[in-house]
mmCIF file of C-alpha atoms in Angstrom:
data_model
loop_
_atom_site.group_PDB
_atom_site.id
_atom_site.type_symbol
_atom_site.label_atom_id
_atom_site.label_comp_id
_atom_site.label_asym_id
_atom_site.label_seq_id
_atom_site.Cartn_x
_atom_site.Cartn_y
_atom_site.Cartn_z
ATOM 1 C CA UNK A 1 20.493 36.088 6.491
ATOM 2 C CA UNK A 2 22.149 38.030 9.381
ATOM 3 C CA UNK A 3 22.354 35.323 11.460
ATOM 4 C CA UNK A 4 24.480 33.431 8.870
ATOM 5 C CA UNK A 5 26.859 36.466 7.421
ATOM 6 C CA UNK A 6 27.251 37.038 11.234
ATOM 7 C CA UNK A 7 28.339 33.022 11.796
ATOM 8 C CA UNK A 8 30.459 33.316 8.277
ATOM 9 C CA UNK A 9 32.093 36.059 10.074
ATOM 10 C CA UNK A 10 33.160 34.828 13.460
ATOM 11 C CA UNK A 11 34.550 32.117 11.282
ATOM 12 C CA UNK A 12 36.565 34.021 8.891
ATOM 13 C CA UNK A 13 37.952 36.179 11.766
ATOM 14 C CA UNK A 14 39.239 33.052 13.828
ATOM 15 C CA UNK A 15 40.863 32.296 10.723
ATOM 16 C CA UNK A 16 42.558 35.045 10.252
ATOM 17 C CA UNK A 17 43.631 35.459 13.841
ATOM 18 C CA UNK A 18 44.775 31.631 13.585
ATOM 19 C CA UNK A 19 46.682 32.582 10.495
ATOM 20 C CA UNK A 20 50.400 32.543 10.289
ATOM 21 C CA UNK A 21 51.848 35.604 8.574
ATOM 22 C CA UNK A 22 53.404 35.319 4.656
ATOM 23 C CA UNK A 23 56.928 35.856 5.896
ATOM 24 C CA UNK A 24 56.456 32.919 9.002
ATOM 25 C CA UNK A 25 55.206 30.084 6.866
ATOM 26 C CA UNK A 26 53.677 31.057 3.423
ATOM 27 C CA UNK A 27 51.999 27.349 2.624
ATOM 28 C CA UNK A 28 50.039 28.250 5.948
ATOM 29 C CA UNK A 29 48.934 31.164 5.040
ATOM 30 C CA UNK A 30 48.080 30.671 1.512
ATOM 31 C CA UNK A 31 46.207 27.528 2.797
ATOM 32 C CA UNK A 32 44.421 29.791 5.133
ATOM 33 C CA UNK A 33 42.960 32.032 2.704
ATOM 34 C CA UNK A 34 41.858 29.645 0.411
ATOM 35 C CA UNK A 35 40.294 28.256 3.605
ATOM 36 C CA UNK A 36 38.662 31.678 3.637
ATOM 37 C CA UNK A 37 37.677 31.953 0.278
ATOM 38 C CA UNK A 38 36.313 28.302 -0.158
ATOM 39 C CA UNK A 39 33.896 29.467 3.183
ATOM 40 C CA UNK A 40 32.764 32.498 1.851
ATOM 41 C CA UNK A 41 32.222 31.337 -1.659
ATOM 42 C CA UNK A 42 29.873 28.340 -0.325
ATOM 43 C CA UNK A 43 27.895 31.103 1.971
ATOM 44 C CA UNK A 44 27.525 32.879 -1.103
ATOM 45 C CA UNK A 45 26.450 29.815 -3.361
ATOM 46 C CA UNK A 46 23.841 29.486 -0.062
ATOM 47 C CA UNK A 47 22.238 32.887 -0.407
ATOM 48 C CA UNK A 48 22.001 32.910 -4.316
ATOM 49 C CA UNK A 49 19.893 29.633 -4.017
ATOM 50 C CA UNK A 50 18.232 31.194 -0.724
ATOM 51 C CA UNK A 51 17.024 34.285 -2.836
ATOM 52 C CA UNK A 52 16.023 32.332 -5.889
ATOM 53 C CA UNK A 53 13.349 30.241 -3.864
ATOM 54 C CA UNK A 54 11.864 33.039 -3.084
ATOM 55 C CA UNK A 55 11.737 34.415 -6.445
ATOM 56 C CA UNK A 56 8.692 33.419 -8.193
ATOM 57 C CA UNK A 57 8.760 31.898 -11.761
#
């Protein structure tokens, strides 16, 4: 699981740093963190489905 929050991570901080600010180009930036949000939301999805196969019934 570390090894894929850490990947999650390197990608959501090259987002960010690729990110135009709000003021510069807000489309951009509100693509960007939907961008973010859409990445972190499937990671999650991952790990719920990780966790429940290991979860006997």
């Amino acid at each position: 699981m570390s090894v894929e929050y850490d990947r999650i991570k390197s990608k959501v901080k090259a987002i960010e740093a690729s990110r135009p600010s709000a003021e510069q180009n807000p489309e951009a930036h509100r693509e960007a963190n939907d961008q973010i949000t859409r990445l972190i939301d499937r990671s999650r999805m991952y790990a719920d489905a990780e966790r429940a196969r290991k979860v006997p019934l």
